[in-house]
PDB file of C-alpha atoms in Angstrom:
ATOM      1  CA  LEU I1243      13.013 138.585  35.438  1.00 34.00           C
ATOM      2  CA  GLU I1244      10.890 136.390  37.971  1.00 38.00           C
ATOM      3  CA  SER I1245       7.734 137.182  40.132  1.00 39.00           C
ATOM      4  CA  ARG I1246      10.019 137.922  43.328  1.00 41.00           C
ATOM      5  CA  ALA I1247      11.627 140.749  41.421  1.00 36.00           C
ATOM      6  CA  PHE I1248       8.345 142.163  40.629  1.00 38.00           C
ATOM      7  CA  LYS I1249       7.731 142.166  44.313  1.00 41.00           C
ATOM      8  CA  LYS I1250      10.861 143.908  45.245  1.00 38.00           C
ATOM      9  CA  GLN I1251      11.008 146.618  42.512  1.00 45.00           C
ATOM     10  CA  GLY I1252       6.950 146.959  42.202  1.00 55.00           C
ATOM     11  CA  MET I1253       4.818 146.456  39.304  1.00 67.00           C
ATOM     12  CA  PRO I1254       5.846 147.652  36.243  1.00 77.00           C
ATOM     13  CA  SER I1255       3.850 150.697  34.831  1.00 85.00           C
ATOM     14  CA  MET I1256       2.554 151.595  31.317  1.00 87.00           C
ATOM     15  CA  ASP I1257       5.232 153.985  30.952  1.00 88.00           C
ATOM     16  CA  THR I1258       7.934 151.224  31.639  1.00 89.00           C
ATOM     17  CA  LEU I1259       6.246 149.093  28.787  1.00 92.00           C
ATOM     18  CA  VAL I1260       6.569 151.818  26.472  1.00 91.00           C
ATOM     19  CA  GLY I1261      10.131 152.722  27.255  1.00 91.00           C
ATOM     20  CA  THR I1262      11.200 148.942  27.203  1.00 91.00           C
ATOM     21  CA  TRP I1263       9.321 147.964  23.924  1.00 92.00           C
ATOM     22  CA  PRO I1264       8.647 151.134  21.978  1.00 93.00           C
ATOM     23  CA  GLN I1265       7.642 149.045  19.046  1.00 93.00           C
ATOM     24  CA  HIS I1266       4.544 148.032  20.774  1.00 94.00           C
ATOM     25  CA  ALA I1267       3.501 151.752  21.898  1.00 94.00           C
ATOM     26  CA  ALA I1268       0.345 151.571  19.901  1.00 95.00           C
ATOM     27  CA  VAL I1269      -0.966 148.479  21.496  1.00 95.00           C
ATOM     28  CA  PHE I1270      -0.123 150.052  24.587  1.00 95.00           C
ATOM     29  CA  ALA I1271      -1.673 153.293  24.115  1.00 95.00           C
ATOM     30  CA  GLU I1272      -5.082 151.250  23.304  1.00 96.00           C
ATOM     31  CA  MET I1273      -4.834 149.395  26.191  1.00 95.00           C
ATOM     32  CA  GLY I1274      -4.207 152.442  28.124  1.00 94.00           C
ATOM     33  CA  ALA I1275      -7.430 154.001  26.646  1.00 95.00           C
ATOM     34  CA  LEU I1276      -9.510 151.030  27.340  1.00 96.00           C
ATOM     35  CA  LEU I1277      -8.422 150.897  30.812  1.00 94.00           C
ATOM     36  CA  GLU I1278      -9.356 154.429  31.453  1.00 95.00           C
ATOM     37  CA  LYS I1279     -12.786 154.128  29.907  1.00 96.00           C
ATOM     38  CA  LYS I1280     -13.168 150.939  32.153  1.00 96.00           C
ATOM     39  CA  LEU I1281     -14.085 148.757  29.166  1.00 97.00           C
ATOM     40  CA  TRP I1282     -12.864 145.649  30.833  1.00 96.00           C
ATOM     41  CA  HIS I1283     -14.362 143.106  28.062  1.00 96.00           C
ATOM     42  CA  GLU I1284     -12.732 145.001  25.375  1.00 97.00           C
ATOM     43  CA  LEU I1285      -9.429 145.170  27.077  1.00 97.00           C
ATOM     44  CA  THR I1286      -9.430 141.455  27.806  1.00 97.00           C
ATOM     45  CA  VAL I1287      -9.863 140.684  24.069  1.00 97.00           C
ATOM     46  CA  ASN I1288      -7.038 143.373  23.197  1.00 96.00           C
ATOM     47  CA  VAL I1289      -4.705 141.512  25.634  1.00 97.00           C
ATOM     48  CA  GLU I1290      -5.726 137.855  24.265  1.00 96.00           C
ATOM     49  CA  ALA I1291      -5.106 138.995  20.698  1.00 94.00           C
ATOM     50  CA  PHE I1292      -1.735 140.637  21.607  1.00 95.00           C
ATOM     51  CA  TYR I1293      -0.766 137.422  23.683  1.00 93.00           C
ATOM     52  CA  THR I1294      -1.360 135.300  20.561  1.00 88.00           C
ATOM     53  CA  GLU I1295       0.936 137.420  18.249  1.00 86.00           C
ATOM     54  CA  GLU I1296       3.661 135.227  17.261  1.00 77.00           C
ATOM     55  CA  ASP I1297       6.479 137.790  17.444  1.00 80.00           C
ATOM     56  CA  VAL I1298       5.759 138.624  21.240  1.00 83.00           C
ATOM     57  CA  ARG I1299       6.366 135.255  22.871  1.00 77.00           C
ATOM     58  CA  GLY I1300      10.121 135.491  22.417  1.00 77.00           C
ATOM     59  CA  GLN I1301      10.610 139.135  23.738  1.00 81.00           C
ATOM     60  CA  GLY I1302      11.838 138.585  27.060  1.00 85.00           C
ATOM     61  CA  THR I1303       9.292 138.886  29.728  1.00 90.00           C
ATOM     62  CA  LEU I1304       6.808 141.182  27.811  1.00 94.00           C
ATOM     63  CA  LEU I1305       3.799 139.159  28.267  1.00 95.00           C
ATOM     64  CA  LEU I1306       4.730 138.855  31.936  1.00 95.00           C
ATOM     65  CA  GLN I1307       5.099 142.744  32.482  1.00 94.00           C
ATOM     66  CA  VAL I1308       1.893 143.410  30.274  1.00 95.00           C
ATOM     67  CA  TYR I1309       0.154 141.143  32.797  1.00 96.00           C
ATOM     68  CA  GLU I1310       1.524 142.953  35.746  1.00 94.00           C
ATOM     69  CA  ALA I1311       1.024 146.374  34.445  1.00 94.00           C
ATOM     70  CA  VAL I1312      -2.203 146.271  32.702  1.00 95.00           C
ATOM     71  CA  LEU I1313      -4.135 143.307  34.314  1.00 96.00           C
ATOM     72  CA  ARG I1314      -2.906 142.939  37.815  1.00 94.00           C
ATOM     73  CA  PRO I1315      -4.543 146.287  39.099  1.00 93.00           C
ATOM     74  CA  ILE I1316      -7.861 145.170  37.859  1.00 94.00           C
ATOM     75  CA  GLU I1317      -7.824 141.451  38.106  1.00 95.00           C
ATOM     76  CA  ASP I1318     -11.217 141.692  40.200  1.00 94.00           C
ATOM     77  CA  LYS I1319     -13.014 143.401  37.100  1.00 94.00           C
ATOM     78  CA  LEU I1320     -12.103 140.508  34.694  1.00 95.00           C
ATOM     79  CA  GLN I1321     -13.740 137.362  33.832  1.00 95.00           C
ATOM     80  CA  PRO I1322     -11.728 134.625  35.927  1.00 96.00           C
ATOM     81  CA  PHE I1323     -11.043 132.089  33.660  1.00 97.00           C
ATOM     82  CA  ARG I1324      -9.845 134.207  30.936  1.00 97.00           C
ATOM     83  CA  LEU I1325      -7.734 135.970  33.391  1.00 97.00           C
ATOM     84  CA  ALA I1326      -5.946 132.695  34.407  1.00 97.00           C
ATOM     85  CA  LYS I1327      -5.539 131.733  30.876  1.00 97.00           C
ATOM     86  CA  LEU I1328      -3.305 134.971  30.336  1.00 97.00           C
ATOM     87  CA  ALA I1329      -1.539 134.297  33.561  1.00 97.00           C
ATOM     88  CA  VAL I1330      -0.540 131.031  32.665  1.00 97.00           C
ATOM     89  CA  GLN I1331       0.664 132.375  29.229  1.00 95.00           C
ATOM     90  CA  ALA I1332       2.672 135.150  30.986  1.00 96.00           C
ATOM     91  CA  SER I1333       4.031 132.467  33.501  1.00 96.00           C
ATOM     92  CA  GLU I1334       5.662 130.753  30.565  1.00 93.00           C
ATOM     93  CA  GLN I1335       8.388 133.704  30.175  1.00 92.00           C
ATOM     94  CA  ILE I1336       9.642 132.801  33.936  1.00 94.00           C
ATOM     95  CA  ASP I1337      12.729 130.609  33.483  1.00 91.00           C
ATOM     96  CA  SER I1338      12.522 128.581  36.834  1.00 94.00           C
ATOM     97  CA  PRO I1339       9.595 126.269  37.467  1.00 96.00           C
ATOM     98  CA  GLU I1340       9.701 127.425  41.237  1.00 96.00           C
ATOM     99  CA  SER I1341       9.367 131.152  40.524  1.00 96.00           C
ATOM    100  CA  ALA I1342       6.524 130.259  37.775  1.00 97.00           C
ATOM    101  CA  ILE I1343       4.660 128.202  40.611  1.00 97.00           C
ATOM    102  CA  GLU I1344       5.032 130.918  42.902  1.00 97.00           C
ATOM    103  CA  PHE I1345       3.669 133.567  40.148  1.00 97.00           C
ATOM    104  CA  LEU I1346       0.673 131.069  39.509  1.00 97.00           C
ATOM    105  CA  ASN I1347       0.103 130.237  43.344  1.00 97.00           C
ATOM    106  CA  ASP I1348      -0.007 134.040  44.097  1.00 96.00           C
ATOM    107  CA  ALA I1349      -2.683 134.463  41.297  1.00 96.00           C
ATOM    108  CA  SER I1350      -4.614 131.595  42.411  1.00 96.00           C
ATOM    109  CA  LYS I1351      -4.888 133.141  45.928  1.00 96.00           C
ATOM    110  CA  ARG I1352      -6.210 136.422  44.286  1.00 95.00           C
ATOM    111  CA  VAL I1353      -8.795 134.529  42.234  1.00 95.00           C
ATOM    112  CA  GLU I1354     -10.070 132.575  45.276  1.00 93.00           C
ATOM    113  CA  GLN I1355     -10.463 135.726  47.335  1.00 92.00           C
ATOM    114  CA  MET I1356     -12.524 137.066  44.480  1.00 89.00           C
ATOM    115  CA  ARG I1357     -15.269 134.611  44.602  1.00 86.00           C
ATOM    116  CA  THR I1358     -16.720 136.005  41.326  1.00 88.00           C
ATOM    117  CA  PRO I1359     -18.856 133.388  39.038  1.00 87.00           C
ATOM    118  CA  GLY I1360     -16.124 131.038  37.403  1.00 90.00           C
ATOM    119  CA  TRP I1361     -13.558 131.187  39.913  1.00 95.00           C
ATOM    120  CA  GLU I1362     -13.474 127.628  40.643  1.00 96.00           C
ATOM    121  CA  GLN I1363     -12.616 126.714  37.313  1.00 97.00           C
ATOM    122  CA  ALA I1364      -9.989 129.438  36.910  1.00 97.00           C
ATOM    123  CA  ASP I1365      -8.159 128.381  39.927  1.00 97.00           C
ATOM    124  CA  LEU I1366      -8.356 124.665  38.804  1.00 98.00           C
ATOM    125  CA  LEU I1367      -6.450 126.056  35.729  1.00 98.00           C
ATOM    126  CA  LEU I1368      -3.952 127.693  37.327  1.00 98.00           C
ATOM    127  CA  GLN I1369      -3.616 124.476  39.621  1.00 98.00           C
ATOM    128  CA  LEU I1370      -2.857 122.116  36.780  1.00 98.00           C
ATOM    129  CA  SER I1371      -0.768 124.471  35.294  1.00 98.00           C
ATOM    130  CA  MET I1372       1.490 124.458  38.407  1.00 98.00           C
ATOM    131  CA  ALA I1373       1.127 120.617  38.448  1.00 98.00           C
ATOM    132  CA  SER I1374       2.854 120.781  34.942  1.00 97.00           C
ATOM    133  CA  LEU I1375       5.715 123.192  36.408  1.00 97.00           C
ATOM    134  CA  GLN I1376       6.073 120.909  39.510  1.00 98.00           C
ATOM    135  CA  VAL I1377       6.948 118.080  37.007  1.00 97.00           C
ATOM    136  CA  GLN I1378       9.348 120.220  35.222  1.00 96.00           C
ATOM    137  CA  GLY I1379      10.881 121.066  38.585  1.00 96.00           C
ATOM    138  CA  GLY I1380      11.352 117.110  39.647  1.00 95.00           C
ATOM    139  CA  LYS I1381       8.600 117.251  42.031  1.00 96.00           C
ATOM    140  CA  HIS I1382       6.670 114.511  40.735  1.00 96.00           C
ATOM    141  CA  ALA I1383       4.865 113.391  43.876  1.00 96.00           C
ATOM    142  CA  ALA I1384       3.588 116.857  44.464  1.00 97.00           C
ATOM    143  CA  ALA I1385       2.402 116.901  40.852  1.00 97.00           C
ATOM    144  CA  LYS I1386       0.533 113.720  41.277  1.00 96.00           C
ATOM    145  CA  THR I1387      -1.101 115.080  44.301  1.00 97.00           C
ATOM    146  CA  THR I1388      -1.994 118.440  42.681  1.00 97.00           C
ATOM    147  CA  ILE I1389      -3.295 116.395  39.678  1.00 97.00           C
ATOM    148  CA  GLN I1390      -5.370 113.889  41.821  1.00 97.00           C
ATOM    149  CA  GLU I1391      -6.778 116.963  43.934  1.00 97.00           C
ATOM    150  CA  SER I1392      -7.802 118.721  40.714  1.00 97.00           C
ATOM    151  CA  LYS I1393      -9.635 115.995  39.423  1.00 96.00           C
ATOM    152  CA  VAL I1394     -11.768 115.502  42.602  1.00 97.00           C
ATOM    153  CA  LYS I1395     -12.875 119.300  42.141  1.00 96.00           C
ATOM    154  CA  MET I1396     -13.489 118.732  38.792  1.00 96.00           C
ATOM    155  CA  ASP I1397     -15.821 116.147  39.339  1.00 95.00           C
ATOM    156  CA  CYS I1398     -17.969 118.311  41.134  1.00 94.00           C
ATOM    157  CA  ILE I1399     -18.295 120.952  38.463  1.00 94.00           C
ATOM    158  CA  GLN I1400     -21.230 120.566  36.193  1.00 91.00           C
ATOM    159  CA  ASP I1401     -19.893 120.806  32.348  1.00 92.00           C
ATOM    160  CA  PRO I1402     -15.927 121.720  33.095  1.00 95.00           C
ATOM    161  CA  LEU I1403     -14.906 123.969  30.105  1.00 96.00           C
ATOM    162  CA  PRO I1404     -12.984 122.194  27.502  1.00 95.00           C
ATOM    163  CA  GLU I1405      -9.979 124.291  27.796  1.00 95.00           C
ATOM    164  CA  LEU I1406     -10.020 123.083  31.642  1.00 97.00           C
ATOM    165  CA  GLN I1407     -10.456 119.317  30.555  1.00 97.00           C
ATOM    166  CA  ALA I1408      -7.715 120.167  28.205  1.00 96.00           C
ATOM    167  CA  ALA I1409      -5.195 121.295  30.824  1.00 97.00           C
ATOM    168  CA  PHE I1410      -6.148 118.269  33.141  1.00 98.00           C
ATOM    169  CA  TYR I1411      -5.079 115.816  30.823  1.00 97.00           C
ATOM    170  CA  LEU I1412      -2.062 117.830  29.552  1.00 97.00           C
ATOM    171  CA  ALA I1413      -0.867 117.894  33.124  1.00 98.00           C
ATOM    172  CA  SER I1414      -1.573 114.087  33.530  1.00 98.00           C
ATOM    173  CA  CYS I1415       0.294 113.405  30.182  1.00 97.00           C
ATOM    174  CA  ASP I1416       3.429 115.636  31.715  1.00 97.00           C
ATOM    175  CA  SER I1417       3.517 113.431  35.009  1.00 97.00           C
ATOM    176  CA  LEU I1418       2.874 110.105  33.483  1.00 97.00           C
ATOM    177  CA  LYS I1419       5.921 110.751  30.736  1.00 96.00           C
ATOM    178  CA  ALA I1420       8.081 111.685  33.349  1.00 96.00           C
ATOM    179  CA  ASN I1421       7.247 108.244  35.164  1.00 94.00           C
ATOM    180  CA  HIS I1422       7.659 106.350  31.824  1.00 95.00           C
ATOM    181  CA  GLN I1423       3.986 105.413  32.024  1.00 96.00           C
ATOM    182  CA  PHE I1424       3.719 104.866  28.567  1.00 95.00           C
ATOM    183  CA  SER I1425       0.369 103.034  28.102  1.00 94.00           C
ATOM    184  CA  GLN I1426      -1.546 105.595  30.239  1.00 96.00           C
ATOM    185  CA  TYR I1427       0.185 108.354  28.601  1.00 96.00           C
ATOM    186  CA  TYR I1428      -0.896 107.280  25.378  1.00 95.00           C
ATOM    187  CA  LYS I1429      -4.657 107.037  26.622  1.00 94.00           C
ATOM    188  CA  ASN I1430      -4.402 110.411  28.281  1.00 96.00           C
ATOM    189  CA  ALA I1431      -2.764 112.185  25.227  1.00 96.00           C
ATOM    190  CA  LEU I1432      -5.466 110.963  23.032  1.00 94.00           C
ATOM    191  CA  THR I1433      -8.104 112.385  25.384  1.00 95.00           C
ATOM    192  CA  TYR I1434      -6.293 115.655  25.461  1.00 96.00           C
ATOM    193  CA  LEU I1435      -6.126 116.259  21.796  1.00 94.00           C
ATOM    194  CA  ALA I1436      -9.781 115.649  21.829  1.00 93.00           C
ATOM    195  CA  TYR I1437     -10.182 118.973  23.691  1.00 95.00           C
ATOM    196  CA  VAL I1438      -7.580 121.129  22.025  1.00 92.00           C
ATOM    197  CA  ASP I1439      -7.918 122.992  18.849  1.00 90.00           C
ATOM    198  CA  LEU I1440      -4.639 122.079  16.863  1.00 89.00           C
ATOM    199  CA  LYS I1441      -4.433 125.282  15.353  1.00 87.00           C
ATOM    200  CA  THR I1442      -3.838 127.147  18.725  1.00 84.00           C
ATOM    201  CA  MET I1443      -0.733 124.784  19.458  1.00 86.00           C
ATOM    202  CA  PRO I1444       2.683 126.222  18.362  1.00 84.00           C
ATOM    203  CA  ALA I1445       4.405 124.247  15.508  1.00 85.00           C
ATOM    204  CA  GLU I1446       7.178 123.009  17.760  1.00 87.00           C
ATOM    205  CA  ASP I1447       4.828 122.077  20.602  1.00 90.00           C
ATOM    206  CA  LYS I1448       2.644 120.080  17.889  1.00 92.00           C
ATOM    207  CA  THR I1449       5.983 118.139  16.855  1.00 93.00           C
ATOM    208  CA  MET I1450       7.063 117.399  20.141  1.00 95.00           C
ATOM    209  CA  PHE I1451       3.750 116.066  21.351  1.00 95.00           C
ATOM    210  CA  ALA I1452       3.505 113.987  18.090  1.00 95.00           C
ATOM    211  CA  VAL I1453       6.745 112.256  19.015  1.00 96.00           C
ATOM    212  CA  ASP I1454       5.903 111.621  22.382  1.00 96.00           C
ATOM    213  CA  LEU I1455       2.554 110.212  21.268  1.00 95.00           C
ATOM    214  CA  VAL I1456       3.919 108.117  18.694  1.00 95.00           C
ATOM    215  CA  LEU I1457       6.749 106.897  21.042  1.00 95.00           C
ATOM    216  CA  ALA I1458       4.271 106.123  24.038  1.00 95.00           C
ATOM    217  CA  ALA I1459       2.258 104.036  21.286  1.00 93.00           C
ATOM    218  CA  LEU I1460       5.208 102.029  20.412  1.00 92.00           C
ATOM    219  CA  LEU I1461       6.693 101.561  23.927  1.00 93.00           C
ATOM    220  CA  GLY I1462       3.251 100.782  25.679  1.00 89.00           C
ATOM    221  CA  GLU I1463       2.203  97.315  26.421  1.00 86.00           C
ATOM    222  CA  ASP I1464      -1.428  97.300  25.214  1.00 81.00           C
ATOM    223  CA  THR I1465      -1.485  99.056  21.824  1.00 78.00           C
ATOM    224  CA  TYR I1466      -1.614  96.806  18.970  1.00 75.00           C
ATOM    225  CA  THR I1467      -2.961  98.669  15.994  1.00 82.00           C
ATOM    226  CA  PHE I1468      -1.902 102.012  14.729  1.00 88.00           C
ATOM    227  CA  GLY I1469      -4.037 102.946  11.718  1.00 86.00           C
ATOM    228  CA  GLU I1470      -6.105 105.185  13.544  1.00 87.00           C
ATOM    229  CA  LEU I1471      -2.823 107.123  15.119  1.00 91.00           C
ATOM    230  CA  LEU I1472      -1.372 107.322  11.622  1.00 91.00           C
ATOM    231  CA  ARG I1473      -4.388 109.064  10.208  1.00 90.00           C
ATOM    232  CA  HIS I1474      -4.416 111.869  13.260  1.00 92.00           C
ATOM    233  CA  PRO I1475      -3.321 115.112  11.745  1.00 92.00           C
ATOM    234  CA  LEU I1476      -0.977 115.627  14.439  1.00 93.00           C
ATOM    235  CA  VAL I1477       1.084 112.509  13.438  1.00 93.00           C
ATOM    236  CA  GLU I1478       0.530 113.012   9.477  1.00 92.00           C
ATOM    237  CA  GLY I1479       3.011 116.197  10.318  1.00 91.00           C
ATOM    238  CA  LEU I1480       5.878 113.635  11.144  1.00 92.00           C
ATOM    239  CA  ARG I1481       5.868 112.627   7.582  1.00 90.00           C
ATOM    240  CA  GLU I1482       8.521 115.461   6.555  1.00 89.00           C
ATOM    241  CA  GLY I1483      11.536 116.646   8.595  1.00 89.00           C
ATOM    242  CA  PRO I1484      13.612 115.338  11.158  1.00 93.00           C
ATOM    243  CA  HIS I1485      11.231 112.773  12.644  1.00 93.00           C
ATOM    244  CA  GLN I1486      10.009 111.241   9.402  1.00 92.00           C
ATOM    245  CA  TRP I1487      11.905 107.959  10.444  1.00 95.00           C
ATOM    246  CA  LEU I1488       9.536 107.855  13.697  1.00 93.00           C
ATOM    247  CA  HIS I1489       6.561 107.810  11.080  1.00 92.00           C
ATOM    248  CA  GLY I1490       8.020 105.282   8.877  1.00 92.00           C
ATOM    249  CA  LEU I1491       8.636 102.915  11.825  1.00 93.00           C
ATOM    250  CA  LEU I1492       5.030 103.465  13.042  1.00 92.00           C
ATOM    251  CA  GLU I1493       3.986 102.402   9.239  1.00 91.00           C
ATOM    252  CA  ASN I1494       6.074  99.448   9.377  1.00 91.00           C
ATOM    253  CA  VAL I1495       4.988  98.320  12.899  1.00 90.00           C
ATOM    254  CA  ASP I1496       1.336  98.874  11.673  1.00 84.00           C
ATOM    255  CA  SER I1497       1.718  96.762   8.685  1.00 74.00           C
TER     256      SER I1497
END
């Protein structure tokens, strides 16, 4: 189900959520109660916790529909950056990059209209997430432009949030990887890791990022020592499993 479908069929209701995913009825009831009481902060915390549960990410468009049914009607009541993070997570359940961009672009327009404190960083988070999707869709020039424009805006913000910094370097990595700019990818990837909590990364994402990081180090033109990289917890995770050969190669090159 993509964002166009929501526009045609209307936003899902709480009853729709319960009918489609009855196993989560208790959680939806709690969300409904918080909505009724207008406890916006408590509701945000509740939805954030639900979004991080391991078993919900693979359940079709569950996160997307929760966003549309629960958060969309009260977006102007919520803290913009936390709202943007939830929108980005919901967009990950949209199959096509184009439709995901449409969903996030619509969210960006609404955030900009709110003009509540913190909206600028929220909008930048959405823009940078769209840049990564542009890379996925093969629109590399558009992605580069989005990243460059976001950087200019970020430079005007005093003390950007670490999560926004992480989003910038991740989008940059996506673009650099697609354009085979290995040395720049390696530098940006290391900076990204300085802003992100590895505990929040899914295991599969950590493995893929570690593989890309090691390959970029080996293929880059100006990386000569790998001792620090070998000691990084992310790369340590390659010691076992299908990519242990890559870790071994890195050790051999370093010695």
